CSV table of C-alpha atoms in Angstrom, one decimal:
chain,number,residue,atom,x,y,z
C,1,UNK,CA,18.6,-9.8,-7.1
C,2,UNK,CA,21.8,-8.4,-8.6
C,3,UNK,CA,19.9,-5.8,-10.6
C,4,UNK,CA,17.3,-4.9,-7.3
C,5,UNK,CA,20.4,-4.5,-5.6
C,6,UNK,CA,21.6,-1.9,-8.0
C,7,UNK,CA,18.2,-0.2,-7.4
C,8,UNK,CA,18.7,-0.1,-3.7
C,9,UNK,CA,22.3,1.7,-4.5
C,10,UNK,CA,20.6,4.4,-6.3
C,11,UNK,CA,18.4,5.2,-3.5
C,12,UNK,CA,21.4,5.2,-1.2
C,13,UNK,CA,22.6,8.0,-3.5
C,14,UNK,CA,18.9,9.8,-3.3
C,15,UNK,CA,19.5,9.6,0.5
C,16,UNK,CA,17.0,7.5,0.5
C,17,UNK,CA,16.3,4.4,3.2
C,18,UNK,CA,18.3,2.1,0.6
C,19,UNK,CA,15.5,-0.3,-0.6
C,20,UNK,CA,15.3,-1.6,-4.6
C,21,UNK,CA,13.6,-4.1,-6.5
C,22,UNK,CA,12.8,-5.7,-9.6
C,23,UNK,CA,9.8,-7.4,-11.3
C,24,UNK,CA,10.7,-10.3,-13.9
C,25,UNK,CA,7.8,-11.6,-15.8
C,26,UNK,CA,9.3,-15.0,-18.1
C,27,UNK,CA,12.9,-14.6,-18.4
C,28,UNK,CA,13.2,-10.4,-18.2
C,29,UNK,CA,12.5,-7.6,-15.9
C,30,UNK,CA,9.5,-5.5,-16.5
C,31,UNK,CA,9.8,-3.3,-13.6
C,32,UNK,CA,12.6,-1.8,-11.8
C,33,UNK,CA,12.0,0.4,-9.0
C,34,UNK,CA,13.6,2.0,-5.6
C,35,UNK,CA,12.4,3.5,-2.3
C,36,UNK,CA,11.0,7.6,-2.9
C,37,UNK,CA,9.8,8.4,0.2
C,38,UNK,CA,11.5,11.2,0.9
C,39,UNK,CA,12.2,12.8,-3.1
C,40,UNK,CA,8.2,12.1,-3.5
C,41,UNK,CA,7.1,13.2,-0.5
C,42,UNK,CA,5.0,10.3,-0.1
C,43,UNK,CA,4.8,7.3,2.1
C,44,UNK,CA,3.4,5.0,0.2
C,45,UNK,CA,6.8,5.5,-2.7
C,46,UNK,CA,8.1,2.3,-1.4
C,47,UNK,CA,9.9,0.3,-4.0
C,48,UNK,CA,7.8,-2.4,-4.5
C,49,UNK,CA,4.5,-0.3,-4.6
C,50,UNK,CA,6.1,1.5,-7.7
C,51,UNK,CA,6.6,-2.0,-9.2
C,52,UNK,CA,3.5,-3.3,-8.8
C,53,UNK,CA,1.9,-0.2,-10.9
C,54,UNK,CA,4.9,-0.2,-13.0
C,55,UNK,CA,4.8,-3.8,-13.9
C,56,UNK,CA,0.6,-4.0,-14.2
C,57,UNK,CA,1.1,-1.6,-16.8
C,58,UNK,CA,3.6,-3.5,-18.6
C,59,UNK,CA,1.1,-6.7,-18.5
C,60,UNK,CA,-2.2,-4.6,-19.1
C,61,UNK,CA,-3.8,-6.4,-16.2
C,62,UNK,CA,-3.9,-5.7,-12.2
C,63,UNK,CA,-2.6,-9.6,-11.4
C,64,UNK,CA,1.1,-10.8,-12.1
C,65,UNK,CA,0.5,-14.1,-11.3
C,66,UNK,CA,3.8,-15.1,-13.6
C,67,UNK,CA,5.9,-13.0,-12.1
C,68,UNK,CA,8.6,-12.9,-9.3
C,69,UNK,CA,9.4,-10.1,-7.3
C,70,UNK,CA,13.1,-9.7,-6.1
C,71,UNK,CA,13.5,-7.1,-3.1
C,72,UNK,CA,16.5,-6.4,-1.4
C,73,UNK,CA,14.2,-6.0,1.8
C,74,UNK,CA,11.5,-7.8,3.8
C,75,UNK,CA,8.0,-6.1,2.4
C,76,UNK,CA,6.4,-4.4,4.9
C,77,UNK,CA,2.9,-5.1,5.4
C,78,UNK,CA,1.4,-2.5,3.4
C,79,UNK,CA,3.9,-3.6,0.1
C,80,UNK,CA,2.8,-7.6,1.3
C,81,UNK,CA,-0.8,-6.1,1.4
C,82,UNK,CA,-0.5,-4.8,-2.0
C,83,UNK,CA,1.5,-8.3,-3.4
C,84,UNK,CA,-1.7,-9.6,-2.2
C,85,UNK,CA,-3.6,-7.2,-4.5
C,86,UNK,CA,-1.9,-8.4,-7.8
C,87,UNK,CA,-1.9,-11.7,-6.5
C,88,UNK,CA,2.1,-12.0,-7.2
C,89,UNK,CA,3.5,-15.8,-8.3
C,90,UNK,CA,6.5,-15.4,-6.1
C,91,UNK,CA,8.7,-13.2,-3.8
C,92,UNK,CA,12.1,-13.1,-3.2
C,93,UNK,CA,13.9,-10.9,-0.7
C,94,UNK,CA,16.9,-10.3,0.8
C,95,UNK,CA,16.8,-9.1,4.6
C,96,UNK,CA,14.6,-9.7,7.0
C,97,UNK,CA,13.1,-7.2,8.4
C,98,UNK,CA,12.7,-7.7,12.1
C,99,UNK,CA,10.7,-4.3,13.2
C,100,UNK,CA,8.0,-3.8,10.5
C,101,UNK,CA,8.5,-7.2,7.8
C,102,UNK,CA,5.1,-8.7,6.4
C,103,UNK,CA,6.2,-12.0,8.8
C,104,UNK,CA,5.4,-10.6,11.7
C,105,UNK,CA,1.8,-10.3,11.5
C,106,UNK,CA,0.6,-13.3,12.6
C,107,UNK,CA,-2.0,-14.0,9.4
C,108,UNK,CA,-0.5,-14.7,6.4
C,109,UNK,CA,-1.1,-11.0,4.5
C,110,UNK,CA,0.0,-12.3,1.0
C,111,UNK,CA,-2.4,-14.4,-1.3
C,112,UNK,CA,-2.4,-18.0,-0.6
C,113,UNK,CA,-0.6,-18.9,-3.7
C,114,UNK,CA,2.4,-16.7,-3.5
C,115,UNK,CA,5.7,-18.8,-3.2
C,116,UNK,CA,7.8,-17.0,-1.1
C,117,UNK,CA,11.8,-17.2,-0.9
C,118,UNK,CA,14.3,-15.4,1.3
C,119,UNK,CA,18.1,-14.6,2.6
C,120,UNK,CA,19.0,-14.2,-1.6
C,121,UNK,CA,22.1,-11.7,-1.2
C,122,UNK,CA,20.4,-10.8,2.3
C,123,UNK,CA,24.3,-10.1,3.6
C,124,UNK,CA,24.8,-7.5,1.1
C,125,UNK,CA,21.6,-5.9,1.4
C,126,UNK,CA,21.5,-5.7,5.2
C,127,UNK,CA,25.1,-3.8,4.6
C,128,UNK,CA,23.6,-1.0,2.4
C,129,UNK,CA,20.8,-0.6,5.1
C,130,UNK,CA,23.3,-0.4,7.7
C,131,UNK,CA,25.9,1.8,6.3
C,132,UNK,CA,22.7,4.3,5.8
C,133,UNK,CA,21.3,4.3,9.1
C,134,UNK,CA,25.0,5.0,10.3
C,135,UNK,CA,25.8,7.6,8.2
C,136,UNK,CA,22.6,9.1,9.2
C,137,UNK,CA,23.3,9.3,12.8
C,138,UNK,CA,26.9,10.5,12.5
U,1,UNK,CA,-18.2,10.8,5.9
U,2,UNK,CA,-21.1,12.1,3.5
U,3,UNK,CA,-18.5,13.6,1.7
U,4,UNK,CA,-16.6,9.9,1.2
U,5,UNK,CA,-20.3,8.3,0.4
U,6,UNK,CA,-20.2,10.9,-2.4
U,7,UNK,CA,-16.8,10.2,-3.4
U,8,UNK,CA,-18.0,6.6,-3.4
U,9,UNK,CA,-20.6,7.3,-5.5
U,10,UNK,CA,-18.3,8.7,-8.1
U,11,UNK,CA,-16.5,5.2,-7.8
U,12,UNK,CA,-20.2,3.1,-8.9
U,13,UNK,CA,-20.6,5.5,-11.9
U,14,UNK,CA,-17.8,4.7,-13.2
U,15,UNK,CA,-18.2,0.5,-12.5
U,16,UNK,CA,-15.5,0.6,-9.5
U,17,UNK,CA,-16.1,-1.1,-6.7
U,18,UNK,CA,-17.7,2.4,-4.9
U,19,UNK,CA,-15.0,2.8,-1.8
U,20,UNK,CA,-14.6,6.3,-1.4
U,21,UNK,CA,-12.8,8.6,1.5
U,22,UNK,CA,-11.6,12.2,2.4
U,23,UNK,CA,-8.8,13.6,4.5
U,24,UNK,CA,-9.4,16.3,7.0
U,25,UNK,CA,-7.3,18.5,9.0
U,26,UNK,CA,-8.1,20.6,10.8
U,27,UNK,CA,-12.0,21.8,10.0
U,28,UNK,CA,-11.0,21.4,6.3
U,29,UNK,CA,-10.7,18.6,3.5
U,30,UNK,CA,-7.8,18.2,2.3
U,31,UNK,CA,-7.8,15.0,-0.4
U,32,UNK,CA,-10.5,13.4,-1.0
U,33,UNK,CA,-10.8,10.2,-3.6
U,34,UNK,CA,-12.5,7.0,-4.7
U,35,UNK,CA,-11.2,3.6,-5.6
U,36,UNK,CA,-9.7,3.7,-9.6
U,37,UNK,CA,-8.3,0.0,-9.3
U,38,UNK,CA,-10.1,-0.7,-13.0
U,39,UNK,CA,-9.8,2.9,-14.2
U,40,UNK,CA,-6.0,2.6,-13.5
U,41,UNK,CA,-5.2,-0.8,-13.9
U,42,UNK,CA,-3.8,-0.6,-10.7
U,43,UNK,CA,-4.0,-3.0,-7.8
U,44,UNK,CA,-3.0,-0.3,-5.7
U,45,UNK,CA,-5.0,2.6,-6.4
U,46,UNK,CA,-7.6,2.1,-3.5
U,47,UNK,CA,-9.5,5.6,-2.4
U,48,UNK,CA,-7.2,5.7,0.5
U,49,UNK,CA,-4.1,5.6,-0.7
U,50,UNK,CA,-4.6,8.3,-3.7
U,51,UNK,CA,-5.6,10.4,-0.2
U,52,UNK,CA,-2.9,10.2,1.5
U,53,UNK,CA,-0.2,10.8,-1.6
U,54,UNK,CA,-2.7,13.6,-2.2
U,55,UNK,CA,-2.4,14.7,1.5
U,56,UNK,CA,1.2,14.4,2.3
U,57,UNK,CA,1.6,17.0,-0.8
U,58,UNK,CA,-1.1,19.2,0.5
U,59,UNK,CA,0.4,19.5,4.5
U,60,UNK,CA,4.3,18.9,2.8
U,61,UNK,CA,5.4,16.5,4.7
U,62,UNK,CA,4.5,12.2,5.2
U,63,UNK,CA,2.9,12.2,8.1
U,64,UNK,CA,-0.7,13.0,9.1
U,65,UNK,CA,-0.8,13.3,12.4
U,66,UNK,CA,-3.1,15.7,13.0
U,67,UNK,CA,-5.4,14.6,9.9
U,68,UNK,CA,-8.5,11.9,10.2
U,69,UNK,CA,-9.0,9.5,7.0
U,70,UNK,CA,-13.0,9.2,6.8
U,71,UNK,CA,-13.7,6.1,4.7
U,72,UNK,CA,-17.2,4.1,3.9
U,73,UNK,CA,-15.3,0.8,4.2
U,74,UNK,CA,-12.7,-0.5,6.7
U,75,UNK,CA,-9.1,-0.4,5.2
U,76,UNK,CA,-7.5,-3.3,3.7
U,77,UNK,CA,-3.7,-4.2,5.0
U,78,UNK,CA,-2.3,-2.6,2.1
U,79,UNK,CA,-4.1,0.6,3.4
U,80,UNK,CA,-3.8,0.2,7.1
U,81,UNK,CA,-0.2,0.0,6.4
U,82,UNK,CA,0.5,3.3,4.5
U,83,UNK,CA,-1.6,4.4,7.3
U,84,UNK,CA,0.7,3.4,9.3
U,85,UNK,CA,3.5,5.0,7.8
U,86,UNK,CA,1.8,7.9,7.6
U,87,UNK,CA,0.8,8.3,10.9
U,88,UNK,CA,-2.8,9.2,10.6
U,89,UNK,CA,-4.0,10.7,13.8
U,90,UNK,CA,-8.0,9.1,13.5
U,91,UNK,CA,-9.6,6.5,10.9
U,92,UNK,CA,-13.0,7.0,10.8
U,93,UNK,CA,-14.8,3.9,8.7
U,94,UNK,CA,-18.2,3.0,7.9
U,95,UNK,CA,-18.9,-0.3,6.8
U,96,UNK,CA,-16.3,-3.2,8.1
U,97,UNK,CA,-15.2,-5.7,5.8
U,98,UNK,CA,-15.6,-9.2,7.1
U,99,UNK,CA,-13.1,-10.2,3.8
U,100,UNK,CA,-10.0,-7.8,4.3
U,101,UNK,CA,-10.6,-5.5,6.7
U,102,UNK,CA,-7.0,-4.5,8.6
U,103,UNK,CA,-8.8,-5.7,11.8
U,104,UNK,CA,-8.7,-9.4,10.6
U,105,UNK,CA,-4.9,-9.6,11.1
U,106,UNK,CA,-4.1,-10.1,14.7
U,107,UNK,CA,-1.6,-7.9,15.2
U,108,UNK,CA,-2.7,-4.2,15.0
U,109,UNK,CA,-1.2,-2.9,11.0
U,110,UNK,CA,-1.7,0.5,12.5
U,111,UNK,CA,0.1,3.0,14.5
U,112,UNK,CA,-0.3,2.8,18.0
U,113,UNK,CA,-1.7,6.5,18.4
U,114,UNK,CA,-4.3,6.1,15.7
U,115,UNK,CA,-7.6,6.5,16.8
U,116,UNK,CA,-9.9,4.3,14.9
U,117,UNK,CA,-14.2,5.0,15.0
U,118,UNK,CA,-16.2,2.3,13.2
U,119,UNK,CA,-20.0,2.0,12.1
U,120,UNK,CA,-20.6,5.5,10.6
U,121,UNK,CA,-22.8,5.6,7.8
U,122,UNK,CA,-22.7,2.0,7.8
U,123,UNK,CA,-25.4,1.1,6.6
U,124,UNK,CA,-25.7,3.5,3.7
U,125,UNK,CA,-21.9,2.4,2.8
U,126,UNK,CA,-23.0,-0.9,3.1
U,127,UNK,CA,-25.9,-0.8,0.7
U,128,UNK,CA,-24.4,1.0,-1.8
U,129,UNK,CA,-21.6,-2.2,-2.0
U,130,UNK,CA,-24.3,-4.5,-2.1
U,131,UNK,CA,-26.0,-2.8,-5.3
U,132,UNK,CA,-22.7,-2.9,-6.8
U,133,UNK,CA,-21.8,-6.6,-6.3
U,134,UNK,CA,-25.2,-7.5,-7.3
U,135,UNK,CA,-25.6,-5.6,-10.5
U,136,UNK,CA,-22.2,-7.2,-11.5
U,137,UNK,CA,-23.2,-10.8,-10.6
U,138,UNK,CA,-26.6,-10.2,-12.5
């Protein structure tokens, strides 16, 4: 989480909503990625949606069953929709997200077999998020 | 939505599951696409969202408000949420998908001012996922 963490810093220096992650396949990371939304011009350049492609590549297949997924942030359900895609072995993030996390839709929107873990460094994440969405409004 | 059946049609030729879509604003199409999940090894490269990265570069900016998303099958989550954050004004789908369709989940993926139209072409959307499936399980 240390290393997604470090993603989420870069965005912060991007201007970008401070979001990073990291996809480890056995013991090392295959794919490192951080929110784009606003450098891309894109909506879908959310971290973990760069991952996923990223790390599919690096495993020549569309399912990463083996891997884990750190996130400094709650997926949103378009990112839990697409975990749900590749089928990912496990999720961990940091903050919840309480206005647009996976959790609050009511069905489960990851695959069945997804192992999901939370509040990993979710202090320190929250911060980064905060001390954005301040300094944007001053 | 002819225009997506043809896009879909692209998809079958080249042994994807034939989703296919456009993006119109205004009188005009502005991205149009078909699903490359195989092509790209890509769990995320559904028709829709290739659209709207294609979009959001066409009208320079994320959202699509004043764009409508014509696709022959009913979103997934993953897509209903990029949808979401890109704040398609109308989703215009043909077939629905009793599997994954966005509409499964409880809670509404979308925005709240998208304007969703179901049924069109249905049938021929239908059929032409049918033809596919079967072919592959023959």
């Amino acid at each position: 989480m240390r290393e997604a963490l470090k993603e989420a810093m870069t965005a912060f220096g991007k201007d970008e909503v401070p979001v990073g992650c990291v996809i480890v396949s056995g013991s090392g990371i295959i794919a490192r990625a951080h929110n784009l939304t606003e450098t891309l011009n894109d909506p879908t350049a959310h971290a973990e949606m760069q991952a996923i492609t990223a790390a599919a590549q690096v495993v020549g297949g569309k399912y990463l069953n083996d891997c884990t997924l750190y996130v400094t942030l709650e997926p949103c359900p378009m990112c839990a929709g697409a975990l749900f895609w590749a089928q990912i072995g496990k999720i961990v993030y940091g903050a919840a997200d309480p206005k647009r996390g996976f959790s609050l839709s009511g069905a489960s929107l990851l695959h069945p077999k997804t192992i999901v873990e939370s509040g990993v460094l979710a202090g320190e994440s929250a911060r980064l998020l905060q001390r954005f969405f301040r300094k944007k409004r001053s």
